[in-house]
Tab-separated table of C-alpha atoms and ligand atoms in Angstrom:
chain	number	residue	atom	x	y	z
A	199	UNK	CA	-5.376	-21.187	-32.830
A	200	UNK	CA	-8.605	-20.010	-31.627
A	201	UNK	CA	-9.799	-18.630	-28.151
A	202	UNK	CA	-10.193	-21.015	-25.286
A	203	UNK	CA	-13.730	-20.733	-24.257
A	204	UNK	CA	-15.447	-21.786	-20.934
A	205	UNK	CA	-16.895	-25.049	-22.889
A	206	UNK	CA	-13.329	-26.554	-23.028
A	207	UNK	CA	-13.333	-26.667	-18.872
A	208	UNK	CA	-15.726	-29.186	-19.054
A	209	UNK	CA	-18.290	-30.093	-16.167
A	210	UNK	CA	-17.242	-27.850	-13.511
A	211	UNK	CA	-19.689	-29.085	-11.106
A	212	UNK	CA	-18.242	-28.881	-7.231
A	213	UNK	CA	-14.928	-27.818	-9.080
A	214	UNK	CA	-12.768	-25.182	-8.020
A	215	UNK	CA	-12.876	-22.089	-10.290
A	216	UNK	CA	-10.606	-19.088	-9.988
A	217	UNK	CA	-11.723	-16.169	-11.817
A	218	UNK	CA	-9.399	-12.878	-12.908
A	219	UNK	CA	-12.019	-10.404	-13.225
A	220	UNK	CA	-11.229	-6.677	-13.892
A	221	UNK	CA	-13.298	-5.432	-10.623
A	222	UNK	CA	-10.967	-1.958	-10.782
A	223	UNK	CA	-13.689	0.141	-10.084
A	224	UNK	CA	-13.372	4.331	-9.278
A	225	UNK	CA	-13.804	4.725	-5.192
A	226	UNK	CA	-14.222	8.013	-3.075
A	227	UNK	CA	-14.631	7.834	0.787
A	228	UNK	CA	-15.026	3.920	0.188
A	229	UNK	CA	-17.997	4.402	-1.792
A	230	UNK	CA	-17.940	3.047	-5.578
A	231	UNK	CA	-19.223	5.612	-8.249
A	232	UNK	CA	-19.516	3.508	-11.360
A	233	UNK	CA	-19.992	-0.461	-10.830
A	234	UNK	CA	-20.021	-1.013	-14.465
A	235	UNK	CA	-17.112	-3.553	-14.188
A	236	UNK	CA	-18.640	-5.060	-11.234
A	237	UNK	CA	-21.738	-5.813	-13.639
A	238	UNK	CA	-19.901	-6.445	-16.394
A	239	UNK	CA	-18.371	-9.283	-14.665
A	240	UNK	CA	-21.720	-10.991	-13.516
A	241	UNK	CA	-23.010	-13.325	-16.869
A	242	UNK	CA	-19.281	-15.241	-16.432
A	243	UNK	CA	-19.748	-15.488	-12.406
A	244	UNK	CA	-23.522	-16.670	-12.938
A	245	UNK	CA	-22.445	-18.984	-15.483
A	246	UNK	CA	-20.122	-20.552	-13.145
A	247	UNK	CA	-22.570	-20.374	-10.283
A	248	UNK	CA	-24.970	-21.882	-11.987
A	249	UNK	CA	-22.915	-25.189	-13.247
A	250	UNK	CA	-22.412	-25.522	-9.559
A	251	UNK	CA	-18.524	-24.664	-9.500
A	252	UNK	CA	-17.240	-23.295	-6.421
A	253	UNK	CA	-15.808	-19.708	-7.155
A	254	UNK	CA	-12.966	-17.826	-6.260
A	255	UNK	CA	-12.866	-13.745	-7.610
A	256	UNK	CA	-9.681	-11.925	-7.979
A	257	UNK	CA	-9.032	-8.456	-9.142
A	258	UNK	CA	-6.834	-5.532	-8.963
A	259	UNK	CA	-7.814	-2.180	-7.731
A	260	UNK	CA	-5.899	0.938	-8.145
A	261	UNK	CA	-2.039	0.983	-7.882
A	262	UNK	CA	-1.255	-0.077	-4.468
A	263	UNK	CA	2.580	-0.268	-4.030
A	264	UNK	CA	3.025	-4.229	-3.617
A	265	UNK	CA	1.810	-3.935	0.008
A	266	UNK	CA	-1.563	-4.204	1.547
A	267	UNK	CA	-2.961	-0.872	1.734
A	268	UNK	CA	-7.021	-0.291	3.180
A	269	UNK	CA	-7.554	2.216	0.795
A	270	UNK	CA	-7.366	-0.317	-2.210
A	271	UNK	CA	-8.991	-3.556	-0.186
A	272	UNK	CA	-11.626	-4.967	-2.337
A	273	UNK	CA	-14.128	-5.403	0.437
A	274	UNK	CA	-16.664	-2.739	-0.927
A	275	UNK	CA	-16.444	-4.619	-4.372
A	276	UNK	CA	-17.186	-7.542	-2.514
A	277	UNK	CA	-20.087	-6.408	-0.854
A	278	UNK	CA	-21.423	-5.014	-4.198
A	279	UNK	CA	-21.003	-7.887	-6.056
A	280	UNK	CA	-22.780	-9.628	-3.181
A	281	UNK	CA	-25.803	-7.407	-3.802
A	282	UNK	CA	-25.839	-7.653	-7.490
A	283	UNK	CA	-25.735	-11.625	-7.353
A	284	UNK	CA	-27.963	-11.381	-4.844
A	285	UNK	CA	-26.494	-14.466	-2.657
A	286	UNK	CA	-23.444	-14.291	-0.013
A	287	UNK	CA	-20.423	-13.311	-1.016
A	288	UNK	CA	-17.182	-14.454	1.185
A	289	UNK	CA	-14.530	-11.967	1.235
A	290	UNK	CA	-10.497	-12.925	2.037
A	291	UNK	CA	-8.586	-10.298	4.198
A	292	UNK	CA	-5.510	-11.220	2.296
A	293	UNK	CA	-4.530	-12.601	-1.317
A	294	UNK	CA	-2.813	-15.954	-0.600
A	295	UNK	CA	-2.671	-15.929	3.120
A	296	UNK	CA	-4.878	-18.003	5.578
A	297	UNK	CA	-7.741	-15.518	4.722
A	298	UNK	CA	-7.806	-16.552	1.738
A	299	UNK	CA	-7.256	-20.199	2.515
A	300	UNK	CA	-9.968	-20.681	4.729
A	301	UNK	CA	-12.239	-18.736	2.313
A	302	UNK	CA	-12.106	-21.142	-0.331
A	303	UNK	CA	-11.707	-24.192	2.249
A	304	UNK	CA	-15.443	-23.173	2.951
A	305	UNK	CA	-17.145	-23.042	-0.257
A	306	UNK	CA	-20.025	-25.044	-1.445
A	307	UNK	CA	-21.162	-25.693	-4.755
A	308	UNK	CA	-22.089	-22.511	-6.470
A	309	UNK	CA	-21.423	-20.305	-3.543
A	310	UNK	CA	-17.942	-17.274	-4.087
A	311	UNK	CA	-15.290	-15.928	-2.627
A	312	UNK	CA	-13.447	-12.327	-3.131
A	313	UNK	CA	-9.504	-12.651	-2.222
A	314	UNK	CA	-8.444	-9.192	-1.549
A	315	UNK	CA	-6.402	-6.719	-4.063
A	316	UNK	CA	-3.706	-8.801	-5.721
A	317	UNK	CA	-1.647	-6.091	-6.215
A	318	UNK	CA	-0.871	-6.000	-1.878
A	319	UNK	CA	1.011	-9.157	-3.440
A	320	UNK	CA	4.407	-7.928	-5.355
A	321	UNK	CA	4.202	-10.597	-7.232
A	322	UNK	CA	1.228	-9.502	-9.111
A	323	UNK	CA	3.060	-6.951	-11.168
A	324	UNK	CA	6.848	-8.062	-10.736
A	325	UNK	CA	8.920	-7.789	-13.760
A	326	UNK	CA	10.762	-10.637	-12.812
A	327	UNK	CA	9.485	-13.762	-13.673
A	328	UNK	CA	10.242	-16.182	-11.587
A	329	UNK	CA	8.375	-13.910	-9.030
A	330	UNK	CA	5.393	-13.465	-11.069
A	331	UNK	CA	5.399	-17.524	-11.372
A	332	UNK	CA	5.699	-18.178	-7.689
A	333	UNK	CA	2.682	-15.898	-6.671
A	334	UNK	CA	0.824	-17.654	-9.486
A	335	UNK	CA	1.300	-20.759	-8.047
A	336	UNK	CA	0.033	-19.686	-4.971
A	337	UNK	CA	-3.364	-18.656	-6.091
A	338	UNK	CA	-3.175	-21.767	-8.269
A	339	UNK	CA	-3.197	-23.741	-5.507
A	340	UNK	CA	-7.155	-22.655	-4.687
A	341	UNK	CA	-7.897	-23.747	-8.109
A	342	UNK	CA	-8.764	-26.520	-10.505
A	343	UNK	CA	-9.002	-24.386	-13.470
A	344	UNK	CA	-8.997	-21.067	-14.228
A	345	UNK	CA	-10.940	-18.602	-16.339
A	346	UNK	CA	-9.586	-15.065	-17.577
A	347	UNK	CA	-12.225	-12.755	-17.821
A	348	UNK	CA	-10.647	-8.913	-17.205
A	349	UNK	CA	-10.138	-7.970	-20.176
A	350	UNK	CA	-8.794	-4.409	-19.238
A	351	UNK	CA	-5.937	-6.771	-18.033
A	352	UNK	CA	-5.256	-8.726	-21.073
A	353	UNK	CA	-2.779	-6.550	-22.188
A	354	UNK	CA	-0.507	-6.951	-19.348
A	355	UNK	CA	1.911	-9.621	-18.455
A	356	UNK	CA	1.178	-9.813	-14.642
A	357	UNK	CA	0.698	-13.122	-12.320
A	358	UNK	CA	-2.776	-12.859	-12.198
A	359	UNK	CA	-3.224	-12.568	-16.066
A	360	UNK	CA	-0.874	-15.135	-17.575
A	361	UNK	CA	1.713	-17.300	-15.054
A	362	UNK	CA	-2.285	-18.275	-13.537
A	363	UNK	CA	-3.436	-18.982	-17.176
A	364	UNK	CA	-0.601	-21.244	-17.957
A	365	UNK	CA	-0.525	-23.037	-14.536
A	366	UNK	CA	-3.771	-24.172	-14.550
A	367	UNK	CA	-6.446	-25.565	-17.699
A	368	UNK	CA	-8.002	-22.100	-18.249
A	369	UNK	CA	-10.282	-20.646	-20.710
A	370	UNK	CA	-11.851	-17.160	-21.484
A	371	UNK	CA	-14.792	-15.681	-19.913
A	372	UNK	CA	-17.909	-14.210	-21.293
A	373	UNK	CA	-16.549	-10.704	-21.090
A	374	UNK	CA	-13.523	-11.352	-22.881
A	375	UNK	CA	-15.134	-13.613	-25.998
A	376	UNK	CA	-17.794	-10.837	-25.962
A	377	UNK	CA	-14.790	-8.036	-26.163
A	378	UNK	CA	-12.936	-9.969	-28.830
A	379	UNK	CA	-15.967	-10.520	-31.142
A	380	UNK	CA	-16.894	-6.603	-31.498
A	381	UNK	CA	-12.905	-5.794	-31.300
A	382	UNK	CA	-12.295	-7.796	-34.454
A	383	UNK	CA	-15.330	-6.690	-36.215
A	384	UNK	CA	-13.651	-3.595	-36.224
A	385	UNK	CA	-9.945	-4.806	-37.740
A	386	UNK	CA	-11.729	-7.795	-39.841
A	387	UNK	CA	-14.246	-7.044	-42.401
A	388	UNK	CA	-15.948	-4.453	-41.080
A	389	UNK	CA	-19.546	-3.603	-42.053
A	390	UNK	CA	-18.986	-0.279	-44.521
A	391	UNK	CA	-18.497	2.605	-44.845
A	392	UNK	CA	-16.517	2.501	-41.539
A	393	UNK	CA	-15.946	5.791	-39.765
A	394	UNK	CA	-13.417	5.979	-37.219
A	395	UNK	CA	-13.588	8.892	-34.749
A	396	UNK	CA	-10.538	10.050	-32.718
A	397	UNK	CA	-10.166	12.627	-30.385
A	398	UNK	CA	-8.922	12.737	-26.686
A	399	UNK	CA	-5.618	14.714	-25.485
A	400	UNK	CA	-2.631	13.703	-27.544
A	401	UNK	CA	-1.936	11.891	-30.708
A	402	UNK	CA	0.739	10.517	-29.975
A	403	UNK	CA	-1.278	8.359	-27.711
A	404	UNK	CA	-2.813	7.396	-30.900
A	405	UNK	CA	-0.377	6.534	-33.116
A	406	UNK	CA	-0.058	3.591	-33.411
A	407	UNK	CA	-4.398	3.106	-33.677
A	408	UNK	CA	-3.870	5.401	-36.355
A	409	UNK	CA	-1.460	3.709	-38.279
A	410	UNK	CA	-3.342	0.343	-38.332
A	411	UNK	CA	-6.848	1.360	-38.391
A	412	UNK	CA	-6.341	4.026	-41.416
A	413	UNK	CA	-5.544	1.612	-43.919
A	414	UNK	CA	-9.385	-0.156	-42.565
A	415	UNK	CA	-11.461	2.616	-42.379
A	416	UNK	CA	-13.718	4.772	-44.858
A	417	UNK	CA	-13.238	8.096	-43.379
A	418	UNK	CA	-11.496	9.185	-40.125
A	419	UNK	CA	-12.581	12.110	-38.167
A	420	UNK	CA	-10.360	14.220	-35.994
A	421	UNK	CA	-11.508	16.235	-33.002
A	422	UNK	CA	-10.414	16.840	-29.097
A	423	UNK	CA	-6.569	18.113	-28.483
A	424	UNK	CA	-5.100	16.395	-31.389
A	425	UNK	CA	-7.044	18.448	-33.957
A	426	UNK	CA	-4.534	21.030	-33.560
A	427	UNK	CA	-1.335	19.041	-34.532
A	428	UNK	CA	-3.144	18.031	-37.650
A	429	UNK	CA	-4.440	21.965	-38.390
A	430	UNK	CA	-0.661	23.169	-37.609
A	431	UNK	CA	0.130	20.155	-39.768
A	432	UNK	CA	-1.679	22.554	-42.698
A	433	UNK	CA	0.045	25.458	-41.786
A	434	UNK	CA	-2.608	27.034	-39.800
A	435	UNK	CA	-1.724	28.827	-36.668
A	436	UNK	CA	-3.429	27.099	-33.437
A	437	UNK	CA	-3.096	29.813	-30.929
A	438	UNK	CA	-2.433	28.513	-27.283
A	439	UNK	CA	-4.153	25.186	-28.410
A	440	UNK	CA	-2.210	21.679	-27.200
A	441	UNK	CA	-0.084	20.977	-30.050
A	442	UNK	CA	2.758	18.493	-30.445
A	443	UNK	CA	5.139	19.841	-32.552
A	444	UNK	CA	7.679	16.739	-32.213
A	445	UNK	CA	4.737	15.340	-34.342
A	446	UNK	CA	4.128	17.552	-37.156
A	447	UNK	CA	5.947	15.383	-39.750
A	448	UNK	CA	3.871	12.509	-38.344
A	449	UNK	CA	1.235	13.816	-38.828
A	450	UNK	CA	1.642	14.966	-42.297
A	451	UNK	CA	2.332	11.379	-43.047
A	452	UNK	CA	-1.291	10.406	-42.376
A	453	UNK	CA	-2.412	13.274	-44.287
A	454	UNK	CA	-0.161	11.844	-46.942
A	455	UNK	CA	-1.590	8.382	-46.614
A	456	UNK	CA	-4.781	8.958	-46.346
A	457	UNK	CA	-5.169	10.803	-49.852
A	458	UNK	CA	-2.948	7.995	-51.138
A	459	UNK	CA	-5.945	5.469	-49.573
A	460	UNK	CA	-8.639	7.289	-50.596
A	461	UNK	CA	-9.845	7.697	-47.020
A	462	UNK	CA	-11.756	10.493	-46.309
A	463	UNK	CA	-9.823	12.410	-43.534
A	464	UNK	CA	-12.529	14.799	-42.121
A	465	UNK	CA	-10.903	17.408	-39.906
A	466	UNK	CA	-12.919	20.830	-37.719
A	467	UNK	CA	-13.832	23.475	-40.102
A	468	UNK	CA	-14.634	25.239	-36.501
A	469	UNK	CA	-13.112	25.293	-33.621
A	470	UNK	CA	-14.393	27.019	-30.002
A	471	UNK	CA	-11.712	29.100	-28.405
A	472	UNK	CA	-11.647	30.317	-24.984
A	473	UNK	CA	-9.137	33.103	-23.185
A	474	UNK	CA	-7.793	30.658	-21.148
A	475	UNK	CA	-8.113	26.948	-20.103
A	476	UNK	CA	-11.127	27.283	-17.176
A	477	UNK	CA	-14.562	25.944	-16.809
A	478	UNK	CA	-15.460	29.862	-16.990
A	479	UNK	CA	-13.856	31.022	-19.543
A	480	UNK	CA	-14.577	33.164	-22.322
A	481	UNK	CA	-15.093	31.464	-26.045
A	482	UNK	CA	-16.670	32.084	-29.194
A	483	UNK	CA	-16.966	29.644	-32.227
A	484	UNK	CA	-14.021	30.308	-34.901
A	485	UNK	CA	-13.011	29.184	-38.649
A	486	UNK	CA	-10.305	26.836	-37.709
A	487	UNK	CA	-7.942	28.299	-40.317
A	488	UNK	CA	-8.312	31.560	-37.859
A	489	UNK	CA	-7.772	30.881	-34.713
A	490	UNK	CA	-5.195	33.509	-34.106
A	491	UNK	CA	-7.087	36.174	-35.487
A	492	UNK	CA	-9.830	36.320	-32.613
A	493	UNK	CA	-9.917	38.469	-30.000
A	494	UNK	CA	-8.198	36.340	-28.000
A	495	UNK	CA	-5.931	35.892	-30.260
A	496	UNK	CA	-2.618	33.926	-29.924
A	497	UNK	CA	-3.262	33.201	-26.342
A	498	UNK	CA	-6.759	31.473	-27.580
A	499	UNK	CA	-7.225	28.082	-26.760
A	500	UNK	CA	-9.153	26.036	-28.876
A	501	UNK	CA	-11.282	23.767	-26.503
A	502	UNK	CA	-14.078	21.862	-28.334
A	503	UNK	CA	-15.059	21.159	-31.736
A	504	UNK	CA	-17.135	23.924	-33.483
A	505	UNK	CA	-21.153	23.376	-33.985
A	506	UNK	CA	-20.293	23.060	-37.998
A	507	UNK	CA	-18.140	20.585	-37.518
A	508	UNK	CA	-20.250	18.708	-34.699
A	509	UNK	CA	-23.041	18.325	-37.022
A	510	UNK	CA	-20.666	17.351	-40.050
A	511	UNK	CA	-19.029	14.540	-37.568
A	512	UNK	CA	-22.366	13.679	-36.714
A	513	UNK	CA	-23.675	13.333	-40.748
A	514	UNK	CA	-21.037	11.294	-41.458
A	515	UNK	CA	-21.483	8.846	-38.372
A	516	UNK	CA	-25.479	8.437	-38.357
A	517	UNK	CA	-24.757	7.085	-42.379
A	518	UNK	CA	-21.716	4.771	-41.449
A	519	UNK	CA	-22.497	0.674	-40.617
A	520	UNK	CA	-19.390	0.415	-38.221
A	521	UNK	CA	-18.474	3.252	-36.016
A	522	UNK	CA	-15.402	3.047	-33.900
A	523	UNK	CA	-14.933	6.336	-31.257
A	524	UNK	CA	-12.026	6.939	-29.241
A	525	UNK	CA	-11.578	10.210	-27.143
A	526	UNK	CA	-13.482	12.978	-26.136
A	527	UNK	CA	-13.709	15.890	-28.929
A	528	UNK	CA	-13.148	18.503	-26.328
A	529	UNK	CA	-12.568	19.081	-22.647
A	530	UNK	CA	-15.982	17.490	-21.797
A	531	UNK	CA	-14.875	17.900	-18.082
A	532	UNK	CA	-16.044	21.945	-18.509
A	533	UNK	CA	-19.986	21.709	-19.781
A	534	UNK	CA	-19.351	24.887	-21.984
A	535	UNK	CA	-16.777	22.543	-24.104
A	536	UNK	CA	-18.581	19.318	-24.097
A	537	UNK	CA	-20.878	19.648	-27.174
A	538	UNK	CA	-18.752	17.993	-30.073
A	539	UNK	CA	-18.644	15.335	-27.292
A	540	UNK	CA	-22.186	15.399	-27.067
A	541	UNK	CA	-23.327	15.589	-30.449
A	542	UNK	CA	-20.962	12.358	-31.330
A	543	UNK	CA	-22.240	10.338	-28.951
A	544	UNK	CA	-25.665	11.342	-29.871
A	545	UNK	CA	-24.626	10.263	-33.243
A	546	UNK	CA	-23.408	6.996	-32.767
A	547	UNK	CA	-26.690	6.117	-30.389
A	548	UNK	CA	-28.611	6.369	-34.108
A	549	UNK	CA	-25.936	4.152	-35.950
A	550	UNK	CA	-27.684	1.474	-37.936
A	551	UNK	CA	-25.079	-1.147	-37.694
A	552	UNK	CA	-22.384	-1.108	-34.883
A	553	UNK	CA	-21.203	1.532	-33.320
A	554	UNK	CA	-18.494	0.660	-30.244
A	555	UNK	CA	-17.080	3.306	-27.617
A	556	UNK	CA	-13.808	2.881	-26.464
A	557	UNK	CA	-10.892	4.432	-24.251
A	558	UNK	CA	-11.458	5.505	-20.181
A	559	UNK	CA	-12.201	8.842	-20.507
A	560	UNK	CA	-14.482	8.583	-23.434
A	561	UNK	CA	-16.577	6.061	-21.491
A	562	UNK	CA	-16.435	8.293	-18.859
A	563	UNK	CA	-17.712	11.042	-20.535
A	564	UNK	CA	-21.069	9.010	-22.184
A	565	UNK	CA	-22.038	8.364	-18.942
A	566	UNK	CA	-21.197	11.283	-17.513
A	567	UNK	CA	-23.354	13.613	-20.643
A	568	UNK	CA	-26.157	10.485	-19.040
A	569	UNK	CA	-26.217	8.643	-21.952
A	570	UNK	CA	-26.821	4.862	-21.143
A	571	UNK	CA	-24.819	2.276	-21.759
A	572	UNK	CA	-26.538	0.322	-23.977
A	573	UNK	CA	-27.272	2.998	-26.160
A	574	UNK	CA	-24.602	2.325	-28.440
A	575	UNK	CA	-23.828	-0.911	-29.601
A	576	UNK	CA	-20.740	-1.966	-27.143
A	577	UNK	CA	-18.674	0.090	-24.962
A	578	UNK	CA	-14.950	-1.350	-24.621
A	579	UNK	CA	-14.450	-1.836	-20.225
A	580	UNK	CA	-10.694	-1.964	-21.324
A	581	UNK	CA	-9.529	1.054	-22.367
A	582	UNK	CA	-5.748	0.667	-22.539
A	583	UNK	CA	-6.499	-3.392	-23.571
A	584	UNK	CA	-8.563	-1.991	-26.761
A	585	UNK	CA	-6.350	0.531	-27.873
A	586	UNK	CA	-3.601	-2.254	-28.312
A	587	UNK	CA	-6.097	-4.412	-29.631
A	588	UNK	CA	-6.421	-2.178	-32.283
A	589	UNK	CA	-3.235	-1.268	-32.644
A	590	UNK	CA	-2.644	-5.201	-33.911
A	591	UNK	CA	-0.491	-5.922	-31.252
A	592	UNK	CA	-0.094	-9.417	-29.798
A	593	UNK	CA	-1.927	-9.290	-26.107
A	594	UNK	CA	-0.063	-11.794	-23.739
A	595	UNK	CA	-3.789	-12.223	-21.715
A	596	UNK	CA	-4.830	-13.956	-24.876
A	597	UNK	CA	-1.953	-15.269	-26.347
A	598	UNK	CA	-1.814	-17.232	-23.385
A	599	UNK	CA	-5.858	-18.414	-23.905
A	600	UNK	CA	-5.091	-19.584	-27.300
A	601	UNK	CA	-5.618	-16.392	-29.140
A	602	UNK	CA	-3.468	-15.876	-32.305
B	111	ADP	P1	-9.486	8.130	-23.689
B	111	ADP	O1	-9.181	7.840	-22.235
B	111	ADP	O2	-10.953	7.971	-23.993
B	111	ADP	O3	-8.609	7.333	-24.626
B	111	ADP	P2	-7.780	10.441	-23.737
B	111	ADP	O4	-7.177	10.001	-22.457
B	111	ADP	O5	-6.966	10.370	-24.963
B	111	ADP	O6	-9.178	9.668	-23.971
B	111	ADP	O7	-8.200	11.978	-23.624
B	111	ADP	C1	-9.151	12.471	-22.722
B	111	ADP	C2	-8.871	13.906	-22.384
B	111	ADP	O8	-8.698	14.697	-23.545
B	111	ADP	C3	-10.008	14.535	-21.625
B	111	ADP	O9	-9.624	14.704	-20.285
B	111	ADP	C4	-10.226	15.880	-22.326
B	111	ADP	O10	-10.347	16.986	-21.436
B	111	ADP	C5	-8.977	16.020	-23.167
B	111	ADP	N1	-9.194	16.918	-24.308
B	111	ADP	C6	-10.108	16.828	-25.289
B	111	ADP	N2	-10.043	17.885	-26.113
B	111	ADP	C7	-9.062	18.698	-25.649
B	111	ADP	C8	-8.527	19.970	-26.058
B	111	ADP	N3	-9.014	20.620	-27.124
B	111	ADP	N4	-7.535	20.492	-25.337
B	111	ADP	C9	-7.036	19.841	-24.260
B	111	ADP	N5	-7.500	18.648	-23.818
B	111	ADP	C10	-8.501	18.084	-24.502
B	112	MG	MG1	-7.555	8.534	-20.992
């Protein structure tokens, strides 16, 4: 079975369309700081808009507890979205209430409504089902069809994502269809040689991307926090460095498999250690077989990739065809420690072929270094939703649009 695609709704002219977007955008004081998902959502709501289908937008936003709460309403998202179509937007006070009934009583052809958060619904996110299915219903009731199009939601079995898929003909938005295409060119025949880069805070976050994507790849690079399990892995000593000692063996399985493979597992030949974990602290660039032996010594706290190793990562990326990144190479947060991270992305902006960012922080941190975003060839909006992806699990938001 194949993904359900908005072609299979038909005409949708003066029809009732509900829309699960993934509008979860970062607030403070009200005021978004990145609308990237707001824009990310627009080609599916123009789409609609433009075959003349009368539109309601849902979303989550942060973790309210169940219960309406201002400082999660989606009326700033509203507003925004309002500018970016550049027409009206309505916006609901509530999620299924008479807000939201009389918001949707009064749309036209092509004009939208926002209902607010659905998570001030417990329904949204309730584990049990029959809850989950009677707060679909509800929103089903606006609706004539539906179309799933958040895909940092996909991987979550919540009213909004799948009861309101399956109660109502539904299909996949752009976003998604876009997601899945670049998402499988990284599991299915990938363009080669295929580097995989991995970084970020902990691997056993990244287990199980490591476990399916090694088999797939070329060569796999390892930088950020994790580099330390894998050096300690070697019998090098890592100082004050994050290490996970619970996943030594682990990790010695990968090294394991990957010389079994023949995949090239590339890890720092340098590492920059600092005195202590601060935006201000002392560092110096070390062999990474030596961090204990610098002045800092076994308090030293390895906190970025070294320049030798930045340029090696970036070598090896620039002469890949498919280029898959996932976590920061050091704590980018502190500008002193966020070269590796630099120099990576740098590298995958020259990739000929495809080169796709994904994971929260490591998003975060392109933009934040001021790289655009279409710089490199796709960055993932669903962090947590690509990770499984790629982990080959089966995502319930797309089971549920035909997706198998
Ligand atoms: P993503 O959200 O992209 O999947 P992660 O959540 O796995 O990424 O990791 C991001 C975090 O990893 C960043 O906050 C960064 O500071 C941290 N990090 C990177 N390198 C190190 C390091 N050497 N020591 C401690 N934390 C690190
Ligand atoms: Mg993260």
């Amino acid at each position: 079975m194949s993904l359900r695609t908005l072609s299979s709704l038909g005409d949708l002219a003066g029809k009732r369309v509900i829309v699960r977007c993934d509008l979860n955008v970062p607030l403070k004081d009200g005021v978004i700081t990145d609308d990237g998902r707001v824009r990310a959502s627009l080609p599916t709501l123009n789409t609609l808009i433009n075959a003349g289908a009368r539109v309601v937008v849902c979303s989550h936003l942060g973790r309210p507890e169940g219960a309406p709460d201002e400082r999660y309403s989606l009326a700033p998202v509203a507003q925004r979205l309002s500018e970016l179509l550049g027409k009206p937007v309505a916006f609901a006070r509530d999620t299924v209430g008479e807000s939201a009934a009389s918001a949707v009583e009064g749309l036209q052809d092509g004009d939208v409504a926002v209902i607010e958060n659905l998570r001030f619904n417990p329904g949204e996110t309730s584990k049990i089902d029959a809850e989950r299915e009677e707060f679909a219903g509800r929103l089903a009731a606006f609706a004539d069809a539906m179309v799933s199009d958040g895909f940092g939601v996909v991987h979550r079995k919540q009213a909004s994502v799948y009861e309101l898929a399956e109660a109502l003909p539904s299909a996949a938005g752009l976003l998604i269809q876009k997601e899945l295409e670049v998402l499988d060119r990284l599991t299915e025949n990938p363009e080669r040689p295929y580097a995989v880069v991995l970084g970020g805070s902990k691997v056993s976050d990244k287990l199980g991307v490591i476990d399916h994507l090694l088999p797939r790849v070329n060569s796999l690079l390892i930088g950020g926090g994790m580099l330390f399990t894998f050096l300690k892995a070697q019998g090098y000593p890592v100082g004050a460095s994050l290490l996970e000692e619970d996943q030594l063996d682990t990790v010695r399985g990968y090294i394991a498999k990957a010389a079994e493979l023949g995949v090239e597992l590339v890890l720092p030949t340098d590492v920059l250690v600092a005195d202590r974990f601060a935006a201000d602290a002392a560092f110096e660039a070390v062999s990474a077989d030596a961090i204990e032996s610098t002045p800092a010594g076994a308090a030293g706290i390895g906190l970025d990739i070294g320049p030798d190793t930045a340029a090696r990562f970036a070598e090896i990326i620039r002469a890949s065809k498919t280029v898959f990144w996932n976590g920061p190479m050091g704590v980018f947060e502190f500008p002193n420690f966020a070269n590796g991270t630099r120099v990576v992305a740098e590298a995958l902006t020259e990739v000929d072929g495809l080169s796709v960012v994904g994971g929260g922080d490591s998003a975060a941190a392109v933009r934040q270094l001021g790289f655009a975003d279409d710089a490199f060839g796709h960055i993932s909006t669903g962090g947590g939703a690509s990770l499984e992806f790629l982990e080959g699990k089966k995502l319930p938001g797309l089971e549920v649009l035909g997706w198998a």
